[in-house]
Each structure stands twice: as C-alpha cells, then as structure tokens.
Amino acid sequence: MVRQILPISALLLGSALLLFAGGMNGLILPVRGTIEGFSASSLGLLGSGWAVGYVLGCLMMARLVGRVGHIRSFSVMAAFAAVAVLLSLLLLSPWAWVPLRAISGFCFAGAAMIVESWLGERAEPSTRGRIFGIYSMVNLGASTAGQMVLTLGDASGALFFVLPAIFYCLALVPTAISSSASPRPLVRVSLDMRALWRNSPVAVFAVFCVGISNSAFGTLSAVYASGVGLQLASVTLFASLPVLAGALSQIPIGMASDRTDRRMVLVGVAVLALATDLAFLLLRPEDRMINLGLAALFGAAIYAMYPVIIAHANDHAEEGSFIQVSGGLLMTFGLGSIAGPLAAGFGMARLGEPALFLTSAVAHLLIILFAVLRIAMRAPVVEEDKASFVSVPPGRVSTPETAVLAATAEEAEEEIAQAEQALAQELGSEETEEAPVAASPPAPETEETGAEMPKPVPPRDD
C-alpha cells in the first residue's frame, strides 16, 4: 500500500489542503451570513452560484489546461479561490458573495478535475480502485476536518476567512514542486441529453431531484441549525455528520443495488429520506441530539442516491460510453443544484426554517412516484448485464475525470485511448494513426470538424 501511495502523495496532499480549505469556506459563509442578518433566500443564492460555477468549471477547464498545462491551471484555480474567500470578508453583502461563490465553484471544479486526471494517469489499472478509494477518503476526511475547525474560534471575526485563503495557497505547493510528469489532456465530454433520457429516464429525472435536495441541504443546513437554536459546535456537527453517514451508507446500499433492481433500492432510500423530511417538518425538534440523529439519518439516505443512479444509468449504457453518461448526469445534477437552494431559500424566508425539508420532501416524493411508475413499465436489468457500483464522495459533485479515475482497468484503458485519438484528430496531428487503439471500433467522424463523436447510446429503456 505504501508503494502505491508514495508516488501520488503530492497530489493527495494538494487535494487534502484544497478540501480542508473548501470545508471551512463552504460552512463559514452561511454561518457568518446568519450572524450578519442575511435572509435565507439570499443565502440560498450562494448554493445556486456555486452550482453554476462548478458546472462551468467542468465544461471549460479542459480547454484551459490544454492551453497552459496542469500545474499553471491548478495554481490559477487555487489563487482565485483564495482571492474569492478574502473578498467575501471585505465585501459583507450577499450580492457580492453570490458571484464570489460562483468563482469558488469554478475553481473547485477545475482543481478537482486537474488532480483527478493526474491521479488517473499515475494509477496502474490494477490499483485504480484502491487509489480512488484512498482519494475519496482523504477528501472526505479533509473536508470534514475543515468544517470542524469552525468550533475552535469566533465565527464573527476574520479568522475563518483568512485560514481558508492560507490553505488554498498551500494547496498549490505540492503540485508545483512535484517531479511527476504532467498527464494527458483532460477528457472533453460531448453530451447528448436526448440519448441519455432514452437510455434511462429514471436516472435523469432522479438525479435532477437529488440535485435539488442535496444542494439545498448542503447550502442551508447551517442556517436551519442556527435558526432552531443550536450552538456553533452543534451547527458544525449538523452539517458534517450527514456527510460521514452518507459515506458509510454507500457500502451496504451499493451491495444491495448490485443484487436487486437498482430502482427498488432507489425507492427504498428515497422513502427513508422522505420519512426523515416529514420528521423534521412535523416534529420540529429543538433538542440537540434529536436534530443530530435525524441529520445523520438524512445524510445516509440522500448521499447514497447519486452513486445508485449512476450505476443504474450505466446498466443500460453501451460499453465505452461511461464518461458521456457520467457527464450528462453531472450536467443534470448541476441544474437541480441551481434550483434547489433557490427554492429552499425563498421557502425558508417565508415559512421558516422547516421549509428546507419541505423542498427536499417534494423532491424525494417525485423520485418515488416516477421510479415506481417506471418499475411497472419495464423489467429490471438482468444481473450479468449490470455495471459495477462505484462509491462517490458524498457532499461533492463528481467531475468527468472522476469517472476516468473510478473506472475499471478495461474501461480506463479504453477511455484513455479514445481521449488520445480525439485529441490527435482535433489538433490535426499526423500521428493519429499511431495513437493507441481501443478494443472497440473507433467512433465516426463528423464531416465538418473531423472530431471524434461519442458512441451512440442505444435506445434501451429502463
């Protein structure tokens, strides 16, 4: 294990420092905004701004890295993230915080894609799963530690704005001084949303609703906890315990989804989430332990849905289209993540703190109804045709590079070969024919650009 970690230790350290700073940054804004008297609707806009920036980062970062390289791009992302959090301290206004939060989301997506592509390059196919697992646990631990730091000081001062900026700057040091060669260019994903819907309507609809629920809770959980009278230490636990519970619940839920119809598992998890929504709405608990217990149960449900949905979509996808499916679901999740904090924020401003769970209850109820309808219309996928279940770090949207890093050995080799061939064709390289050839036939070229097109997703339905 040590021999596997040492070559990527600089990348893991850079990612850990980035996530540590991100954990502080993401939690201090709603906590400080509540202290400053910002409305719940304005704080909800922070989550929408983050989602917009994150999706744009996933779509645009490949072009930037292609122009200036991985190390320079990562340094730019870390620098702008530090600037954004410091400006949030200087400009204590929600109308300044929203665009600054969008910049943070863009930088976070870009930095994550760079680190993940680098790890994917350094990981051997035989150890790729273990590397992805280590990377996920490092990120989870660092993000949770960053949130817990808020219990050690006064949130009304400048400390928790300056500390994230320091750690954002420190995050660029390991990659800047690393002797590792830069990896291949980032994967560019061509999306076909109509084909993705034909591939799996349940996956597309459910991932949009999950985006609404998860982003609303991730953005406004601290506002809810403060509103019901919890102290700062308990507010931090209320935001971090669900993430930890979501990481643990993915193991048994993933095993269950591999053994039965994933749609049934999705319905069961959504029922658990809906029951927790209703408990918050009807009981309106003020006791610290009840709130923390319900929050952990809620996180165990909501953060396990996304990997089940990805696995279900890939059950129906054609071999070699893993990244196209993952990219399409990421885009759909991002759209839901824009809408969720907006709806929950305006609801909380008018109906009070429990409206946060009213928003997610509607989303979870829609998932249940639509999935049950599709189960009645289509038979499940046979077990031998199922794709492998891959855990996704809870609390963070995946990127196209996550799909490459988490892929199996065969999938990884094929995806890398296709990316190399597409890049060679785009640049008009004369060495295109010498590029590694995937096991499956190459995708057709367009008459206008000669660029490789994604393999068509068959019109199978769930």
PDB file of N, CA and C in Angstrom, residues 306-392:
ATOM      1  N   TYR A 306     -26.964   9.263  -5.357  1.00  0.00           N
ATOM      2  CA  TYR A 306     -26.251   9.615  -6.590  1.00  0.00           C
ATOM      3  C   TYR A 306     -25.473   8.440  -7.175  1.00  0.00           C
ATOM      4  N   PRO A 307     -24.664   7.688  -6.382  1.00  0.00           N
ATOM      5  CA  PRO A 307     -23.967   6.550  -6.980  1.00  0.00           C
ATOM      6  C   PRO A 307     -24.898   5.439  -7.456  1.00  0.00           C
ATOM      7  N   VAL A 308     -26.040   5.243  -6.784  1.00  0.00           N
ATOM      8  CA  VAL A 308     -27.011   4.247  -7.262  1.00  0.00           C
ATOM      9  C   VAL A 308     -27.560   4.658  -8.628  1.00  0.00           C
ATOM     10  N   ILE A 309     -27.827   5.954  -8.788  1.00  0.00           N
ATOM     11  CA  ILE A 309     -28.354   6.459 -10.063  1.00  0.00           C
ATOM     12  C   ILE A 309     -27.328   6.296 -11.178  1.00  0.00           C
ATOM     13  N   ILE A 310     -26.062   6.609 -10.905  1.00  0.00           N
ATOM     14  CA  ILE A 310     -25.018   6.447 -11.912  1.00  0.00           C
ATOM     15  C   ILE A 310     -24.901   4.983 -12.323  1.00  0.00           C
ATOM     16  N   ALA A 311     -24.894   4.088 -11.333  1.00  0.00           N
ATOM     17  CA  ALA A 311     -24.791   2.660 -11.644  1.00  0.00           C
ATOM     18  C   ALA A 311     -25.978   2.191 -12.477  1.00  0.00           C
ATOM     19  N   HIS A 312     -27.173   2.671 -12.147  1.00  0.00           N
ATOM     20  CA  HIS A 312     -28.361   2.279 -12.917  1.00  0.00           C
ATOM     21  C   HIS A 312     -28.276   2.776 -14.356  1.00  0.00           C
ATOM     22  N   ALA A 313     -27.836   4.001 -14.554  1.00  0.00           N
ATOM     23  CA  ALA A 313     -27.704   4.527 -15.913  1.00  0.00           C
ATOM     24  C   ALA A 313     -26.690   3.729 -16.716  1.00  0.00           C
ATOM     25  N   ASN A 314     -25.599   3.322 -16.085  1.00  0.00           N
ATOM     26  CA  ASN A 314     -24.579   2.559 -16.795  1.00  0.00           C
ATOM     27  C   ASN A 314     -24.985   1.113 -17.047  1.00  0.00           C
ATOM     28  N   ASP A 315     -25.981   0.619 -16.300  1.00  0.00           N
ATOM     29  CA  ASP A 315     -26.521  -0.709 -16.609  1.00  0.00           C
ATOM     30  C   ASP A 315     -27.083  -0.757 -18.023  1.00  0.00           C
ATOM     31  N   HIS A 316     -27.605   0.381 -18.492  1.00  0.00           N
ATOM     32  CA  HIS A 316     -28.253   0.434 -19.797  1.00  0.00           C
ATOM     33  C   HIS A 316     -27.358   1.018 -20.883  1.00  0.00           C
ATOM     34  N   ALA A 317     -26.243   1.594 -20.495  1.00  0.00           N
ATOM     35  CA  ALA A 317     -25.406   2.303 -21.462  1.00  0.00           C
ATOM     36  C   ALA A 317     -24.551   1.331 -22.264  1.00  0.00           C
ATOM     37  N   GLU A 318     -24.230   1.760 -23.482  1.00  0.00           N
ATOM     38  CA  GLU A 318     -23.350   0.959 -24.316  1.00  0.00           C
ATOM     39  C   GLU A 318     -21.941   0.991 -23.759  1.00  0.00           C
ATOM     40  N   GLU A 319     -21.197  -0.091 -23.922  1.00  0.00           N
ATOM     41  CA  GLU A 319     -19.823  -0.159 -23.449  1.00  0.00           C
ATOM     42  C   GLU A 319     -18.992   0.954 -24.090  1.00  0.00           C
ATOM     43  N   GLY A 320     -18.196   1.632 -23.277  1.00  0.00           N
ATOM     44  CA  GLY A 320     -17.368   2.721 -23.775  1.00  0.00           C
ATOM     45  C   GLY A 320     -18.009   4.090 -23.663  1.00  0.00           C
ATOM     46  N   SER A 321     -19.264   4.167 -23.189  1.00  0.00           N
ATOM     47  CA  SER A 321     -19.938   5.466 -23.078  1.00  0.00           C
ATOM     48  C   SER A 321     -20.044   5.929 -21.630  1.00  0.00           C
ATOM     49  N   PHE A 322     -19.202   5.366 -20.747  1.00  0.00           N
ATOM     50  CA  PHE A 322     -19.269   5.666 -19.320  1.00  0.00           C
ATOM     51  C   PHE A 322     -19.103   7.154 -19.049  1.00  0.00           C
ATOM     52  N   ILE A 323     -18.145   7.794 -19.713  1.00  0.00           N
ATOM     53  CA  ILE A 323     -17.883   9.205 -19.437  1.00  0.00           C
ATOM     54  C   ILE A 323     -19.009  10.077 -19.981  1.00  0.00           C
ATOM     55  N   GLN A 324     -19.569   9.727 -21.152  1.00  0.00           N
ATOM     56  CA  GLN A 324     -20.684  10.504 -21.687  1.00  0.00           C
ATOM     57  C   GLN A 324     -21.892  10.443 -20.743  1.00  0.00           C
ATOM     58  N   VAL A 325     -22.174   9.249 -20.208  1.00  0.00           N
ATOM     59  CA  VAL A 325     -23.292   9.100 -19.278  1.00  0.00           C
ATOM     60  C   VAL A 325     -23.019   9.888 -17.994  1.00  0.00           C
ATOM     61  N   SER A 326     -21.810   9.742 -17.453  1.00  0.00           N
ATOM     62  CA  SER A 326     -21.464  10.457 -16.226  1.00  0.00           C
ATOM     63  C   SER A 326     -21.527  11.968 -16.428  1.00  0.00           C
ATOM     64  N   GLY A 327     -21.021  12.453 -17.577  1.00  0.00           N
ATOM     65  CA  GLY A 327     -21.061  13.888 -17.848  1.00  0.00           C
ATOM     66  C   GLY A 327     -22.474  14.414 -17.991  1.00  0.00           C
ATOM     67  N   GLY A 328     -23.348  13.644 -18.640  1.00  0.00           N
ATOM     68  CA  GLY A 328     -24.738  14.068 -18.786  1.00  0.00           C
ATOM     69  C   GLY A 328     -25.462  14.133 -17.450  1.00  0.00           C
ATOM     70  N   LEU A 329     -25.216  13.130 -16.600  1.00  0.00           N
ATOM     71  CA  LEU A 329     -25.839  13.147 -15.278  1.00  0.00           C
ATOM     72  C   LEU A 329     -25.279  14.279 -14.420  1.00  0.00           C
ATOM     73  N   LEU A 330     -23.987  14.564 -14.580  1.00  0.00           N
ATOM     74  CA  LEU A 330     -23.397  15.692 -13.861  1.00  0.00           C
ATOM     75  C   LEU A 330     -24.076  17.000 -14.250  1.00  0.00           C
ATOM     76  N   MET A 331     -24.316  17.192 -15.549  1.00  0.00           N
ATOM     77  CA  MET A 331     -24.982  18.401 -16.009  1.00  0.00           C
ATOM     78  C   MET A 331     -26.396  18.495 -15.430  1.00  0.00           C
ATOM     79  N   THR A 332     -27.124  17.388 -15.438  1.00  0.00           N
ATOM     80  CA  THR A 332     -28.478  17.380 -14.904  1.00  0.00           C
ATOM     81  C   THR A 332     -28.482  17.637 -13.400  1.00  0.00           C
ATOM     82  N   PHE A 333     -27.533  17.013 -12.692  1.00  0.00           N
ATOM     83  CA  PHE A 333     -27.398  17.266 -11.254  1.00  0.00           C
ATOM     84  C   PHE A 333     -27.113  18.744 -11.000  1.00  0.00           C
ATOM     85  N   GLY A 334     -26.269  19.344 -11.850  1.00  0.00           N
ATOM     86  CA  GLY A 334     -25.949  20.754 -11.694  1.00  0.00           C
ATOM     87  C   GLY A 334     -27.156  21.648 -11.860  1.00  0.00           C
ATOM     88  N   LEU A 335     -28.031  21.319 -12.812  1.00  0.00           N
ATOM     89  CA  LEU A 335     -29.245  22.105 -12.994  1.00  0.00           C
ATOM     90  C   LEU A 335     -30.141  22.019 -11.754  1.00  0.00           C
ATOM     91  N   GLY A 336     -30.256  20.811 -11.196  1.00  0.00           N
ATOM     92  CA  GLY A 336     -31.019  20.678  -9.955  1.00  0.00           C
ATOM     93  C   GLY A 336     -30.375  21.423  -8.804  1.00  0.00           C
ATOM     94  N   SER A 337     -29.032  21.450  -8.791  1.00  0.00           N
ATOM     95  CA  SER A 337     -28.317  22.142  -7.725  1.00  0.00           C
ATOM     96  C   SER A 337     -28.491  23.650  -7.801  1.00  0.00           C
ATOM     97  N   ILE A 338     -28.763  24.152  -8.988  1.00  0.00           N
ATOM     98  CA  ILE A 338     -29.059  25.584  -9.120  1.00  0.00           C
ATOM     99  C   ILE A 338     -30.444  25.891  -8.560  1.00  0.00           C
ATOM    100  N   ALA A 339     -31.408  25.025  -8.859  1.00  0.00           N
ATOM    101  CA  ALA A 339     -32.792  25.272  -8.454  1.00  0.00           C
ATOM    102  C   ALA A 339     -33.032  25.019  -6.966  1.00  0.00           C
ATOM    103  N   GLY A 340     -32.354  24.001  -6.384  1.00  0.00           N
ATOM    104  CA  GLY A 340     -32.636  23.600  -5.012  1.00  0.00           C
ATOM    105  C   GLY A 340     -32.435  24.694  -3.968  1.00  0.00           C
ATOM    106  N   PRO A 341     -31.248  25.303  -3.881  1.00  0.00           N
ATOM    107  CA  PRO A 341     -31.068  26.359  -2.876  1.00  0.00           C
ATOM    108  C   PRO A 341     -31.974  27.559  -3.095  1.00  0.00           C
ATOM    109  N   LEU A 342     -32.293  27.858  -4.373  1.00  0.00           N
ATOM    110  CA  LEU A 342     -33.217  28.961  -4.640  1.00  0.00           C
ATOM    111  C   LEU A 342     -34.583  28.681  -4.025  1.00  0.00           C
ATOM    112  N   ALA A 343     -35.128  27.493  -4.328  1.00  0.00           N
ATOM    113  CA  ALA A 343     -36.459  27.146  -3.822  1.00  0.00           C
ATOM    114  C   ALA A 343     -36.468  27.065  -2.302  1.00  0.00           C
ATOM    115  N   ALA A 344     -35.463  26.398  -1.724  1.00  0.00           N
ATOM    116  CA  ALA A 344     -35.433  26.243  -0.273  1.00  0.00           C
ATOM    117  C   ALA A 344     -35.212  27.585   0.422  1.00  0.00           C
ATOM    118  N   GLY A 345     -34.351  28.432  -0.137  1.00  0.00           N
ATOM    119  CA  GLY A 345     -34.083  29.726   0.474  1.00  0.00           C
ATOM    120  C   GLY A 345     -35.306  30.615   0.517  1.00  0.00           C
ATOM    121  N   PHE A 346     -36.025  30.696  -0.589  1.00  0.00           N
ATOM    122  CA  PHE A 346     -37.235  31.516  -0.607  1.00  0.00           C
ATOM    123  C   PHE A 346     -38.315  30.911   0.294  1.00  0.00           C
ATOM    124  N   GLY A 347     -38.379  29.579   0.346  1.00  0.00           N
ATOM    125  CA  GLY A 347     -39.346  28.950   1.236  1.00  0.00           C
ATOM    126  C   GLY A 347     -39.049  29.216   2.698  1.00  0.00           C
ATOM    127  N   MET A 348     -37.770  29.151   3.078  1.00  0.00           N
ATOM    128  CA  MET A 348     -37.393  29.412   4.466  1.00  0.00           C
ATOM    129  C   MET A 348     -37.635  30.873   4.845  1.00  0.00           C
ATOM    130  N   ALA A 349     -37.446  31.779   3.900  1.00  0.00           N
ATOM    131  CA  ALA A 349     -37.663  33.196   4.188  1.00  0.00           C
ATOM    132  C   ALA A 349     -39.129  33.482   4.475  1.00  0.00           C
ATOM    133  N   ARG A 350     -40.034  32.681   3.923  1.00  0.00           N
ATOM    134  CA  ARG A 350     -41.468  32.937   4.073  1.00  0.00           C
ATOM    135  C   ARG A 350     -42.151  32.012   5.068  1.00  0.00           C
ATOM    136  N   LEU A 351     -41.681  30.760   5.159  1.00  0.00           N
ATOM    137  CA  LEU A 351     -42.353  29.776   6.006  1.00  0.00           C
ATOM    138  C   LEU A 351     -41.538  29.357   7.215  1.00  0.00           C
ATOM    139  N   GLY A 352     -40.325  29.811   7.317  1.00  0.00           N
ATOM    140  CA  GLY A 352     -39.475  29.423   8.438  1.00  0.00           C
ATOM    141  C   GLY A 352     -38.501  28.319   8.082  1.00  0.00           C
ATOM    142  N   GLU A 353     -37.654  27.968   9.045  1.00  0.00           N
ATOM    143  CA  GLU A 353     -36.573  27.007   8.812  1.00  0.00           C
ATOM    144  C   GLU A 353     -37.045  25.639   8.301  1.00  0.00           C
ATOM    145  N   PRO A 354     -38.165  25.080   8.785  1.00  0.00           N
ATOM    146  CA  PRO A 354     -38.566  23.751   8.306  1.00  0.00           C
ATOM    147  C   PRO A 354     -38.845  23.680   6.810  1.00  0.00           C
ATOM    148  N   ALA A 355     -39.012  24.801   6.130  1.00  0.00           N
ATOM    149  CA  ALA A 355     -39.248  24.778   4.690  1.00  0.00           C
ATOM    150  C   ALA A 355     -38.079  24.179   3.931  1.00  0.00           C
ATOM    151  N   LEU A 356     -36.897  24.133   4.558  1.00  0.00           N
ATOM    152  CA  LEU A 356     -35.774  23.444   3.930  1.00  0.00           C
ATOM    153  C   LEU A 356     -36.135  22.000   3.629  1.00  0.00           C
ATOM    154  N   PHE A 357     -36.790  21.342   4.572  1.00  0.00           N
ATOM    155  CA  PHE A 357     -37.141  19.933   4.392  1.00  0.00           C
ATOM    156  C   PHE A 357     -38.434  19.765   3.612  1.00  0.00           C
ATOM    157  N   LEU A 358     -39.224  20.807   3.482  1.00  0.00           N
ATOM    158  CA  LEU A 358     -40.377  20.756   2.595  1.00  0.00           C
ATOM    159  C   LEU A 358     -39.896  20.659   1.143  1.00  0.00           C
ATOM    160  N   THR A 359     -38.868  21.417   0.807  1.00  0.00           N
ATOM    161  CA  THR A 359     -38.306  21.363  -0.546  1.00  0.00           C
ATOM    162  C   THR A 359     -37.787  19.977  -0.866  1.00  0.00           C
ATOM    163  N   SER A 360     -36.996  19.409   0.044  1.00  0.00           N
ATOM    164  CA  SER A 360     -36.444  18.078  -0.229  1.00  0.00           C
ATOM    165  C   SER A 360     -37.525  17.008  -0.183  1.00  0.00           C
ATOM    166  N   ALA A 361     -38.573  17.191   0.634  1.00  0.00           N
ATOM    167  CA  ALA A 361     -39.656  16.207   0.674  1.00  0.00           C
ATOM    168  C   ALA A 361     -40.359  16.114  -0.671  1.00  0.00           C
ATOM    169  N   VAL A 362     -40.598  17.254  -1.295  1.00  0.00           N
ATOM    170  CA  VAL A 362     -41.216  17.247  -2.631  1.00  0.00           C
ATOM    171  C   VAL A 362     -40.317  16.519  -3.623  1.00  0.00           C
ATOM    172  N   ALA A 363     -39.017  16.791  -3.578  1.00  0.00           N
ATOM    173  CA  ALA A 363     -38.080  16.139  -4.497  1.00  0.00           C
ATOM    174  C   ALA A 363     -38.062  14.629  -4.285  1.00  0.00           C
ATOM    175  N   HIS A 364     -38.035  14.179  -3.038  1.00  0.00           N
ATOM    176  CA  HIS A 364     -37.979  12.745  -2.760  1.00  0.00           C
ATOM    177  C   HIS A 364     -39.295  12.059  -3.119  1.00  0.00           C
ATOM    178  N   LEU A 365     -40.415  12.729  -2.903  1.00  0.00           N
ATOM    179  CA  LEU A 365     -41.702  12.149  -3.285  1.00  0.00           C
ATOM    180  C   LEU A 365     -41.780  11.968  -4.798  1.00  0.00           C
ATOM    181  N   LEU A 366     -41.302  12.936  -5.559  1.00  0.00           N
ATOM    182  CA  LEU A 366     -41.301  12.816  -7.015  1.00  0.00           C
ATOM    183  C   LEU A 366     -40.423  11.665  -7.481  1.00  0.00           C
ATOM    184  N   ILE A 367     -39.284  11.456  -6.829  1.00  0.00           N
ATOM    185  CA  ILE A 367     -38.423  10.321  -7.181  1.00  0.00           C
ATOM    186  C   ILE A 367     -39.168   9.012  -6.978  1.00  0.00           C
ATOM    187  N   ILE A 368     -39.842   8.882  -5.833  1.00  0.00           N
ATOM    188  CA  ILE A 368     -40.569   7.643  -5.532  1.00  0.00           C
ATOM    189  C   ILE A 368     -41.646   7.379  -6.572  1.00  0.00           C
ATOM    190  N   LEU A 369     -42.454   8.379  -6.869  1.00  0.00           N
ATOM    191  CA  LEU A 369     -43.569   8.192  -7.800  1.00  0.00           C
ATOM    192  C   LEU A 369     -43.077   7.841  -9.201  1.00  0.00           C
ATOM    193  N   PHE A 370     -42.047   8.556  -9.677  1.00  0.00           N
ATOM    194  CA  PHE A 370     -41.572   8.310 -11.031  1.00  0.00           C
ATOM    195  C   PHE A 370     -40.889   6.947 -11.130  1.00  0.00           C
ATOM    196  N   ALA A 371     -40.102   6.586 -10.120  1.00  0.00           N
ATOM    197  CA  ALA A 371     -39.421   5.295 -10.160  1.00  0.00           C
ATOM    198  C   ALA A 371     -40.414   4.140 -10.101  1.00  0.00           C
ATOM    199  N   VAL A 372     -41.439   4.251  -9.267  1.00  0.00           N
ATOM    200  CA  VAL A 372     -42.455   3.201  -9.193  1.00  0.00           C
ATOM    201  C   VAL A 372     -43.173   3.066 -10.531  1.00  0.00           C
ATOM    202  N   LEU A 373     -43.452   4.192 -11.179  1.00  0.00           N
ATOM    203  CA  LEU A 373     -44.081   4.150 -12.493  1.00  0.00           C
ATOM    204  C   LEU A 373     -43.209   3.416 -13.501  1.00  0.00           C
ATOM    205  N   ARG A 374     -41.911   3.705 -13.513  1.00  0.00           N
ATOM    206  CA  ARG A 374     -41.014   3.057 -14.464  1.00  0.00           C
ATOM    207  C   ARG A 374     -40.827   1.577 -14.149  1.00  0.00           C
ATOM    208  N   ILE A 375     -40.846   1.219 -12.856  1.00  0.00           N
ATOM    209  CA  ILE A 375     -40.740  -0.191 -12.483  1.00  0.00           C
ATOM    210  C   ILE A 375     -41.926  -0.967 -13.039  1.00  0.00           C
ATOM    211  N   ALA A 376     -43.117  -0.364 -13.007  1.00  0.00           N
ATOM    212  CA  ALA A 376     -44.306  -1.018 -13.540  1.00  0.00           C
ATOM    213  C   ALA A 376     -44.258  -1.146 -15.059  1.00  0.00           C
ATOM    214  N   MET A 377     -43.510  -0.269 -15.721  1.00  0.00           N
ATOM    215  CA  MET A 377     -43.470  -0.264 -17.185  1.00  0.00           C
ATOM    216  C   MET A 377     -42.371  -1.149 -17.763  1.00  0.00           C
ATOM    217  N   ARG A 378     -41.260  -1.350 -17.039  1.00  0.00           N
ATOM    218  CA  ARG A 378     -40.115  -2.067 -17.573  1.00  0.00           C
ATOM    219  C   ARG A 378     -39.565  -3.069 -16.577  1.00  0.00           C
ATOM    220  N   ALA A 379     -39.092  -4.182 -17.083  1.00  0.00           N
ATOM    221  CA  ALA A 379     -38.449  -5.194 -16.248  1.00  0.00           C
ATOM    222  C   ALA A 379     -37.048  -4.722 -15.865  1.00  0.00           C
ATOM    223  N   PRO A 380     -36.502  -5.223 -14.752  1.00  0.00           N
ATOM    224  CA  PRO A 380     -35.157  -4.812 -14.342  1.00  0.00           C
ATOM    225  C   PRO A 380     -34.082  -5.409 -15.237  1.00  0.00           C
ATOM    226  N   VAL A 381     -32.887  -4.870 -15.154  1.00  0.00           N
ATOM    227  CA  VAL A 381     -31.741  -5.393 -15.889  1.00  0.00           C
ATOM    228  C   VAL A 381     -31.317  -6.719 -15.268  1.00  0.00           C
ATOM    229  N   VAL A 382     -30.981  -7.695 -16.098  1.00  0.00           N
ATOM    230  CA  VAL A 382     -30.518  -8.975 -15.576  1.00  0.00           C
ATOM    231  C   VAL A 382     -29.168  -8.767 -14.892  1.00  0.00           C
ATOM    232  N   GLU A 383     -28.876  -9.595 -13.912  1.00  0.00           N
ATOM    233  CA  GLU A 383     -27.715  -9.371 -13.049  1.00  0.00           C
ATOM    234  C   GLU A 383     -26.403  -9.371 -13.819  1.00  0.00           C
ATOM    235  N   GLU A 384     -26.262 -10.250 -14.815  1.00  0.00           N
ATOM    236  CA  GLU A 384     -24.992 -10.324 -15.535  1.00  0.00           C
ATOM    237  C   GLU A 384     -24.721  -9.104 -16.408  1.00  0.00           C
ATOM    238  N   ASP A 385     -25.743  -8.297 -16.700  1.00  0.00           N
ATOM    239  CA  ASP A 385     -25.560  -7.092 -17.516  1.00  0.00           C
ATOM    240  C   ASP A 385     -25.330  -5.840 -16.679  1.00  0.00           C
ATOM    241  N   LYS A 386     -25.304  -5.977 -15.360  1.00  0.00           N
ATOM    242  CA  LYS A 386     -25.164  -4.802 -14.507  1.00  0.00           C
ATOM    243  C   LYS A 386     -23.740  -4.270 -14.536  1.00  0.00           C
ATOM    244  N   ALA A 387     -23.629  -2.937 -14.473  1.00  0.00           N
ATOM    245  CA  ALA A 387     -22.326  -2.298 -14.328  1.00  0.00           C
ATOM    246  C   ALA A 387     -21.909  -2.363 -12.862  1.00  0.00           C
ATOM    247  N   SER A 388     -20.626  -2.112 -12.610  1.00  0.00           N
ATOM    248  CA  SER A 388     -20.116  -2.133 -11.241  1.00  0.00           C
ATOM    249  C   SER A 388     -20.579  -0.888 -10.489  1.00  0.00           C
ATOM    250  N   PHE A 389     -20.960  -1.076  -9.236  1.00  0.00           N
ATOM    251  CA  PHE A 389     -21.308   0.055  -8.375  1.00  0.00           C
ATOM    252  C   PHE A 389     -20.031   0.731  -7.917  1.00  0.00           C
ATOM    253  N   VAL A 390     -19.956   2.047  -8.065  1.00  0.00           N
ATOM    254  CA  VAL A 390     -18.783   2.818  -7.659  1.00  0.00           C
ATOM    255  C   VAL A 390     -19.228   3.885  -6.669  1.00  0.00           C
ATOM    256  N   SER A 391     -18.638   3.869  -5.469  1.00  0.00           N
ATOM    257  CA  SER A 391     -18.968   4.890  -4.478  1.00  0.00           C
ATOM    258  C   SER A 391     -18.503   6.250  -4.952  1.00  0.00           C
ATOM    259  N   VAL A 392     -19.259   7.275  -4.600  1.00  0.00           N
ATOM    260  CA  VAL A 392     -18.926   8.660  -4.941  1.00  0.00           C
ATOM    261  C   VAL A 392     -18.764   9.431  -3.650  1.00  0.00           C
TER     262      VAL A 392
END
